[in-house]
Coordinates of N, CA and C in Angstrom, one line a residue:
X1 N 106.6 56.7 81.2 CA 107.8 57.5 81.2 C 108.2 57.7 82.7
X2 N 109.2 57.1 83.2 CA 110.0 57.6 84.9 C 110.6 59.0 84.6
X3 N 109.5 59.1 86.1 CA 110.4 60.4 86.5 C 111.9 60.7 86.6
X4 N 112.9 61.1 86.2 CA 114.1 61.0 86.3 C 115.0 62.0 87.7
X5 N 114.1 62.7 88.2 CA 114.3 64.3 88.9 C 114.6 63.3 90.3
X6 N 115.2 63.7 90.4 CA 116.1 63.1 91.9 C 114.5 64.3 93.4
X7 N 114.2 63.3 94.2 CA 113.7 64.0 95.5 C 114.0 65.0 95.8
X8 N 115.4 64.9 95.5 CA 116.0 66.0 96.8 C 116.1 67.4 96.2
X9 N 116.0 67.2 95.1 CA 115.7 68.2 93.8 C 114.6 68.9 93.4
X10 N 113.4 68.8 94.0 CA 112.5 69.1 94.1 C 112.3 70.5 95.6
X11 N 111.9 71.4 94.8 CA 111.8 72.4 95.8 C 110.2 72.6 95.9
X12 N 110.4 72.3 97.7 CA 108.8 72.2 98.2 C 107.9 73.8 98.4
X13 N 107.0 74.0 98.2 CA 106.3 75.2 98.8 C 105.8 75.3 100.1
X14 N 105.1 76.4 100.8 CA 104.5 76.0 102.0 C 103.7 75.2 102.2
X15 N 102.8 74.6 101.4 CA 101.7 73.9 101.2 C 102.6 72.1 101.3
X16 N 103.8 72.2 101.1 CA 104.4 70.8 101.3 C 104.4 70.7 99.5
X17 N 103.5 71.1 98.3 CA 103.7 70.5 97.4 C 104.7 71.0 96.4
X18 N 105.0 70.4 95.2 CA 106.7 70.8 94.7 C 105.6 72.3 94.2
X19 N 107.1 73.3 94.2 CA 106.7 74.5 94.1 C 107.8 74.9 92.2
X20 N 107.0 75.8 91.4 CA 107.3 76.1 90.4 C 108.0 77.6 90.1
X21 N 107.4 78.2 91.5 CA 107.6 79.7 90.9 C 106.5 80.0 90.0
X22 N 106.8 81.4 90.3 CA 105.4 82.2 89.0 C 106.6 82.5 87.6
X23 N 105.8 82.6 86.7 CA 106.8 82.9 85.5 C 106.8 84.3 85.6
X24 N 107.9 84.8 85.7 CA 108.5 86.5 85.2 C 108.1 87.3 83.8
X25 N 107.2 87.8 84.2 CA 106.6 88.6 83.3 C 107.7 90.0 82.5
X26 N 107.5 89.7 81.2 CA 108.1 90.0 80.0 C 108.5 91.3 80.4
X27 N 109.9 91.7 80.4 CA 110.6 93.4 80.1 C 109.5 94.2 79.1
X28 N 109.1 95.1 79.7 CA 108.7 96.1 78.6 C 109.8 97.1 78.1
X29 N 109.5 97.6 76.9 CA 109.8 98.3 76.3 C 110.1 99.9 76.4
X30 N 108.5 99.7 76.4 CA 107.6 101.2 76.5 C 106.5 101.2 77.6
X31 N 106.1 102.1 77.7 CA 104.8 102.0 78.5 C 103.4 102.6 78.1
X32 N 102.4 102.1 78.4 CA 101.1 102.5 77.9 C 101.0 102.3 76.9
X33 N 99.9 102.5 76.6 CA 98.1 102.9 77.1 C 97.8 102.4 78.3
X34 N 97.6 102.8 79.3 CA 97.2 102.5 80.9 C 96.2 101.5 80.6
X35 N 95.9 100.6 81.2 CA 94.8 99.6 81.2 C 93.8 100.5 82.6
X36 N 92.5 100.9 82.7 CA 92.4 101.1 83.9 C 91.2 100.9 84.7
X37 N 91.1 100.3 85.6 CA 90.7 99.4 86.5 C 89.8 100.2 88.2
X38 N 89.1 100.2 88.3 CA 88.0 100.7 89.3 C 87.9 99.6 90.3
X39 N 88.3 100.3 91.7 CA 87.9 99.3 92.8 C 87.0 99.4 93.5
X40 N 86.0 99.0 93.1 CA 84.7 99.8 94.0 C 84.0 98.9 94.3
X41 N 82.9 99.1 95.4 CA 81.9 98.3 96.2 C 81.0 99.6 97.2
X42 N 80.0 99.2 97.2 CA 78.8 100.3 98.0 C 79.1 99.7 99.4
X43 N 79.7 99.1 99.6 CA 80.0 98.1 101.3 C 81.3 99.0 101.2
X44 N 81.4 99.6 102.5 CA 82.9 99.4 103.1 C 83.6 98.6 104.3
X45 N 84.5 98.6 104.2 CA 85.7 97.8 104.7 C 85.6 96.2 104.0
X46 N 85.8 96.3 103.0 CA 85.4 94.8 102.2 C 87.0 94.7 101.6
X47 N 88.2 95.7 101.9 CA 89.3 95.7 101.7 C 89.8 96.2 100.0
X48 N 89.0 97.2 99.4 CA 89.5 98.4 98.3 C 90.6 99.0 98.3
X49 N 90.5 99.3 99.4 CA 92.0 99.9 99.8 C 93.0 99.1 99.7
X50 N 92.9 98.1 100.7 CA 94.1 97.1 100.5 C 94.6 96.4 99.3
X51 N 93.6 96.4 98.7 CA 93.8 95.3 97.7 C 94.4 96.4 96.3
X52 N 93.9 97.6 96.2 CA 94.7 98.8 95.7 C 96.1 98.8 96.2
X53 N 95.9 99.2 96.9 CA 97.7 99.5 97.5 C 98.4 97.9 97.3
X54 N 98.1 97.0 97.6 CA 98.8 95.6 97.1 C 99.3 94.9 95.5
X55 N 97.6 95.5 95.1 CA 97.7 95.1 93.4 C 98.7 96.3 92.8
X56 N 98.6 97.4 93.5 CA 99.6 98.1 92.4 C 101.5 98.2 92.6
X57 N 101.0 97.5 94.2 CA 102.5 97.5 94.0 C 103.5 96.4 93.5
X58 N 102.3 95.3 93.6 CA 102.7 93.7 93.1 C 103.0 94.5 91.4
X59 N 102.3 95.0 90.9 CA 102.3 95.2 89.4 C 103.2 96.2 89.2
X60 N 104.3 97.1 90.1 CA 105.4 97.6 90.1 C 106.4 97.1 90.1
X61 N 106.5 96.1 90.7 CA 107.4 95.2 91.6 C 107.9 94.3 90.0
X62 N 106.6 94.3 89.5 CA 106.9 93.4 88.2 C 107.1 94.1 87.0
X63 N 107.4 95.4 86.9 CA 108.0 96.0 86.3 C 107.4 97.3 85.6
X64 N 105.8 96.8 85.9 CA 104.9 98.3 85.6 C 105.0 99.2 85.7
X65 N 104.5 100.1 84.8 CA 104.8 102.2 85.6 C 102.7 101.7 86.1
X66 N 102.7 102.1 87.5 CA 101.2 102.0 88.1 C 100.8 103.3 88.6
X67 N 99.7 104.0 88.0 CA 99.0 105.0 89.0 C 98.0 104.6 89.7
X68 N 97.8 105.1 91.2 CA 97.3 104.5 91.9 C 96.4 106.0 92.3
X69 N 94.9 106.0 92.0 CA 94.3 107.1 91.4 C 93.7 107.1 93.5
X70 N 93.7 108.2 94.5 CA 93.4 108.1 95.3 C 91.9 108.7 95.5
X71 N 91.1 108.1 95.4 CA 89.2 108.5 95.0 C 88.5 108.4 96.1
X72 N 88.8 108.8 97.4 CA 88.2 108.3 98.4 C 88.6 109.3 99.4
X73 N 87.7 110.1 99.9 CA 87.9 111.6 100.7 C 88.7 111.0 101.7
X74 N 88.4 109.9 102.4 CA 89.3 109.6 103.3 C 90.6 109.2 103.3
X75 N 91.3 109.3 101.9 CA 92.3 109.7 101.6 C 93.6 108.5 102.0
X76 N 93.0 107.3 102.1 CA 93.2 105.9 103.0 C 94.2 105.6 102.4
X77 N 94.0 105.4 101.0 CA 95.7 105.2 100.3 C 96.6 105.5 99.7
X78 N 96.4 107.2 99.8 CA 97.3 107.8 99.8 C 98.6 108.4 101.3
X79 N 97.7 107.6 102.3 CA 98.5 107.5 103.5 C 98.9 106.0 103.6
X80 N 98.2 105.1 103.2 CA 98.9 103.7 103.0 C 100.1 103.7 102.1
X81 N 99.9 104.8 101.1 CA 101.3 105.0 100.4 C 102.3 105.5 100.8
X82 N 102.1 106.5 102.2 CA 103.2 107.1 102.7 C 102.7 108.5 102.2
X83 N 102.0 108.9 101.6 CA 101.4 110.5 100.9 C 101.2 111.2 101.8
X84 N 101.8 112.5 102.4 CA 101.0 113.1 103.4 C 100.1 114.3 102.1
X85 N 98.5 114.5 102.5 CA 97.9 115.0 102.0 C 97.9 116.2 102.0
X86 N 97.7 117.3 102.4 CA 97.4 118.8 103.2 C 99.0 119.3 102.4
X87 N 97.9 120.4 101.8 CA 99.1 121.4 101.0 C 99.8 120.6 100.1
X88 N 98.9 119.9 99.5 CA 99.5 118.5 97.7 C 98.2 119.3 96.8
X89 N 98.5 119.5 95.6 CA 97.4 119.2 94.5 C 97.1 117.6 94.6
X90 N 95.6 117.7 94.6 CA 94.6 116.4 94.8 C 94.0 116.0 93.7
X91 N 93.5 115.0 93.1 CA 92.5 114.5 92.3 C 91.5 115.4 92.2
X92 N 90.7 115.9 93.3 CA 90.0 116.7 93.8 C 90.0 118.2 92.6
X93 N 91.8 118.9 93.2 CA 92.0 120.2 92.2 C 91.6 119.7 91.1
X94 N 92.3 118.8 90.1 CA 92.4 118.6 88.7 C 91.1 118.0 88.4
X95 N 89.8 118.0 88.7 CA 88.5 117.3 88.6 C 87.7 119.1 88.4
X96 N 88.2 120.3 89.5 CA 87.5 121.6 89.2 C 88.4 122.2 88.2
X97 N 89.6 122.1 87.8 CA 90.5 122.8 86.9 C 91.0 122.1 85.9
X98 N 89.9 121.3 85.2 CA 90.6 120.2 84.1 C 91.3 120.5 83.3
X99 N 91.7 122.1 82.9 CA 92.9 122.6 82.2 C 94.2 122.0 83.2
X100 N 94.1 122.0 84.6 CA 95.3 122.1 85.1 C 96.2 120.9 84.7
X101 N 97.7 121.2 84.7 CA 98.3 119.9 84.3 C 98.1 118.5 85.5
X102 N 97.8 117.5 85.2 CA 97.8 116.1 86.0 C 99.2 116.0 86.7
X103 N 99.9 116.3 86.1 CA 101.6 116.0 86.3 C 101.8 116.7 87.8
X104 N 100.6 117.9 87.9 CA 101.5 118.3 89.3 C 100.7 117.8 90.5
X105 N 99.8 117.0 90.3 CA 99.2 116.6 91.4 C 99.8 115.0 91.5
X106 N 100.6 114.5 90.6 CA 100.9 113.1 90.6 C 102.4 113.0 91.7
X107 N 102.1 112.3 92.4 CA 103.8 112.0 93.6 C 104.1 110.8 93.3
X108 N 105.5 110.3 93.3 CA 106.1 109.0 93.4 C 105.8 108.6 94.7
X109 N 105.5 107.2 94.9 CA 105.4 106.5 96.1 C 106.8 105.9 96.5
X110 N 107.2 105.1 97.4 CA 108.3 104.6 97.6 C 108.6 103.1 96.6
X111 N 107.7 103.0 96.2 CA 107.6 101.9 95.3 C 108.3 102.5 93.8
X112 N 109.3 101.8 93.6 CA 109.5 102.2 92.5 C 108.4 102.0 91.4
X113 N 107.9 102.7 90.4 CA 107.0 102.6 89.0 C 105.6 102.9 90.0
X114 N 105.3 102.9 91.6 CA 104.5 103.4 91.7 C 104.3 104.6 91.5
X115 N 103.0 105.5 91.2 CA 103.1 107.1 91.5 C 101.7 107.0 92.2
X116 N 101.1 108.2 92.5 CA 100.0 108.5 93.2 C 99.5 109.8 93.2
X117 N 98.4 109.6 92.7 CA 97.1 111.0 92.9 C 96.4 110.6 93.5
X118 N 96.9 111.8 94.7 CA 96.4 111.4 96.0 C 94.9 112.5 96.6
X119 N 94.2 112.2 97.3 CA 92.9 112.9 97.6 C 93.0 113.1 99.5
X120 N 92.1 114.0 99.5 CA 92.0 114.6 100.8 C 90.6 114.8 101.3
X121 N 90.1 114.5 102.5 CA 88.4 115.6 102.4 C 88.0 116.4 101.4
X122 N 89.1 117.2 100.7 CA 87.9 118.2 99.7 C 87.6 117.3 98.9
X123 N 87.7 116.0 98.3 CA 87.0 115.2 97.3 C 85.6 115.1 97.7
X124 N 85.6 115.1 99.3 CA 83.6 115.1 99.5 C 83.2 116.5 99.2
X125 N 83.2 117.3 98.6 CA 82.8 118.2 98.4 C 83.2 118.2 96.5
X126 N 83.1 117.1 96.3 CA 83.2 117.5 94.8 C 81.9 117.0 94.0
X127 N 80.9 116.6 94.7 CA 79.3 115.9 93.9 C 79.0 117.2 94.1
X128 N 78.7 118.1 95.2 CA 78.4 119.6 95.2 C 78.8 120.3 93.9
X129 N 80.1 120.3 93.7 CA 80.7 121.3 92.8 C 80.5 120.7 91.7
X130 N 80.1 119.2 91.0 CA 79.9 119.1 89.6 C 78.7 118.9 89.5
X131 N 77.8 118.9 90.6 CA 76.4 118.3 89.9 C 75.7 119.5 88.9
X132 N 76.5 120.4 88.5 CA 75.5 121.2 87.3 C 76.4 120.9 86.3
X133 N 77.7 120.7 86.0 CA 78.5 120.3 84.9 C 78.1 120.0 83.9
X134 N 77.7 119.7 82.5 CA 77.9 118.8 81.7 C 78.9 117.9 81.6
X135 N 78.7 116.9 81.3 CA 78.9 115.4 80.8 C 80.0 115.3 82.2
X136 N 79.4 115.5 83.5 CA 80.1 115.4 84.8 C 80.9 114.3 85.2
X137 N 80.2 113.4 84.4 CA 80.1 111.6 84.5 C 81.6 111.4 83.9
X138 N 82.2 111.9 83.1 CA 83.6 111.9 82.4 C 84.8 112.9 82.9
X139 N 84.7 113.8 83.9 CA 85.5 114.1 84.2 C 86.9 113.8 84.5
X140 N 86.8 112.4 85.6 CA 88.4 111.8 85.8 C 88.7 111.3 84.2
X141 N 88.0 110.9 83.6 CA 88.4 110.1 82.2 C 89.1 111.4 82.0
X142 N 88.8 112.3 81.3 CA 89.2 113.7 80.7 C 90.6 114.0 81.9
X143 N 90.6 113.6 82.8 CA 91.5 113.9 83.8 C 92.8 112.7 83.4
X144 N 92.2 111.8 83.1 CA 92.9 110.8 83.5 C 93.3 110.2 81.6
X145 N 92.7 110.8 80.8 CA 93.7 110.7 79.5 C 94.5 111.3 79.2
X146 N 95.5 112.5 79.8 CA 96.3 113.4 79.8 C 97.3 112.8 80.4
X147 N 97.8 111.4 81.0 CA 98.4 110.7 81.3 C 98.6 109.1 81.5
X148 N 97.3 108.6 81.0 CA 97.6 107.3 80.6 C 98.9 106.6 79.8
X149 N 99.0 107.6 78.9 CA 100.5 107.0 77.9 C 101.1 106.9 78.4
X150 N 101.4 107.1 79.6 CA 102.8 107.3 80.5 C 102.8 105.9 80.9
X151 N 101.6 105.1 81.8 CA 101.3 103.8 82.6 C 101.1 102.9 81.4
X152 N 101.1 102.0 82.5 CA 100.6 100.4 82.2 C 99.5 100.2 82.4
X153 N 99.2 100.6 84.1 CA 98.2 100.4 84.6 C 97.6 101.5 85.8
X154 N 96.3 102.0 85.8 CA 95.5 103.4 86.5 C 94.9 101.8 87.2
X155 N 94.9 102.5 88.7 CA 93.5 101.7 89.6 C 92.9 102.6 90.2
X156 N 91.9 102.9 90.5 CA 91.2 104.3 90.9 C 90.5 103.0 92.4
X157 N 90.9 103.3 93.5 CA 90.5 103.4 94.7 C 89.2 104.2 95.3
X158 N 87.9 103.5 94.8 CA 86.8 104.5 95.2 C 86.5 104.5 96.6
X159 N 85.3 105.2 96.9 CA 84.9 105.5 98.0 C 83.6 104.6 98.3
X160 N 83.2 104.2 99.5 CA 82.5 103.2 99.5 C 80.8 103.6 99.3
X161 N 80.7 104.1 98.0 CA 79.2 104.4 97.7 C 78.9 104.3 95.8
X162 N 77.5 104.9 96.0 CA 77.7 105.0 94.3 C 77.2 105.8 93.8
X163 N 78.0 107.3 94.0 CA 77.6 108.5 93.7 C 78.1 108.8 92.6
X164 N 78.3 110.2 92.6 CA 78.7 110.7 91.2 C 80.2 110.5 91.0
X165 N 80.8 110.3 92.6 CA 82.5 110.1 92.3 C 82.7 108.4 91.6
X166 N 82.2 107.8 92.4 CA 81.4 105.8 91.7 C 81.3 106.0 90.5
X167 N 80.3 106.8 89.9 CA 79.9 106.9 88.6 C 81.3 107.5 87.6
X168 N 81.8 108.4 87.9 CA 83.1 109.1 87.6 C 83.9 108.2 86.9
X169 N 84.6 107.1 88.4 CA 85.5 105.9 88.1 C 85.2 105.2 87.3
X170 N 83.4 104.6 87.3 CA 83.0 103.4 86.3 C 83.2 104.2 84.8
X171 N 83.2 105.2 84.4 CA 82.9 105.4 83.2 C 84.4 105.7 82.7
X172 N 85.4 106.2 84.0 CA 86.8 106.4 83.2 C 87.3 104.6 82.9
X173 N 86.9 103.8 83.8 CA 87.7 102.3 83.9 C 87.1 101.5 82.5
X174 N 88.4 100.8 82.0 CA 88.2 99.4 81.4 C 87.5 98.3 82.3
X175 N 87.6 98.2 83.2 CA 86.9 97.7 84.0 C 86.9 97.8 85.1
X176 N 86.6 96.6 85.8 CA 86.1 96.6 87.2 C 86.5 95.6 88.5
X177 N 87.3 95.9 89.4 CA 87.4 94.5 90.2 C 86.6 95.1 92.0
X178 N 85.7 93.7 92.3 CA 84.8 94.5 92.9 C 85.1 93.4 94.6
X179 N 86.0 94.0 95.1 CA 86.2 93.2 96.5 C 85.1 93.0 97.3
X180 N 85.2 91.7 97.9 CA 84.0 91.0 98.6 C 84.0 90.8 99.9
X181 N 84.1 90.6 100.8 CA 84.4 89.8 102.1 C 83.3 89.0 102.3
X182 N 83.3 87.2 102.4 CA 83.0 86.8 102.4 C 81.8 86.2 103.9
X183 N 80.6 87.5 103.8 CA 79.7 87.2 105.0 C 78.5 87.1 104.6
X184 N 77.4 86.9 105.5 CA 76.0 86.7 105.2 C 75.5 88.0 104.2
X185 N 75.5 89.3 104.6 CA 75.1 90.5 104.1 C 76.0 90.1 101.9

């Protein structure tokens, strides 16, 4: 069978080879059940943050409602989002006041369908305040089912260890994407 497609017809990529485009993912309807996803690694700077703030906005861009859960006292991407932190309800509040509503600590990013629960320093002072809790280990889950119906998709941006806030994430996430940088260690 000959190709019939004229050369010139052919639209190249940067790589020189013919380029297809990505297929456009399906209009939704509705939104949720949040699928939700933990970015974690005991190494830092292996790029958590970045790849949070990228994946969720790639997954806005394509038409998702995304919360972008900010789990990391240093508070990295919720300033990569444009969030200024100080005087915001945090992740932090709604982790000691799980009656409180989620709704008021959640901000729109400039991303359209992004939003953000965003965290500050007082998150390092939250293994202190739950380690006598019961079932401490489910907190953000309990935090974080009070708004899932709303999303597509939760990515929770951890901190680079594997404490009780680590443990937190793993047990609210569907799963897990675990950034690497590729060195000897």
């Amino acid at each position: 069978m000959a190709n019939t497609q004229k050369k010139s017809d052919v639209v190249l990529g940067p790589t020189g080879r013919p380029y297809n485009g990505f297929p456009t993912p399906a209009k939704l309807d509705r939104h949720g059940p949040a699928r939700i996803i933990a970015l974690c690694n005991q190494k830092g700077g292996v790029g958590k943050t970045t790849t949070s703030i990228n994946l969720a906005a790639s997954l806005a861009e394509y038409g998702r409602k995304v919360l972008a859960v900010d789990f990391d006292p240093q508070g990295a991407l919720s300033a990569g989002l444009g969030i200024a932190t100080h005087d915001v309800v945090t992740i932090y509040d709604l982790m000691l006041d799980t009656k409180r509503d989620a709704h008021d600590a959640i901000i729109p990013s400039n991303v359209d369908g992004l939003d953000v629960l965003p965290a500050n320093i007082d998150l390092s002072a939250a293994e202190v305040h739950l380690v006598n809790e019961v079932a401490r280990e489910m907190i953000l889950a309990r935090v974080l089912s009070k708004v899932a119906k709303e999303y597509d998709v939760i990515l929770i941006d951890c901190q680079p260890s594997l404490g009780l806030l680590t443990v937190n994430a793993l047990t609210a996430a569907h799963g897990v994407l675990i950034p690497l940088e590729c060195e000897f260690f």
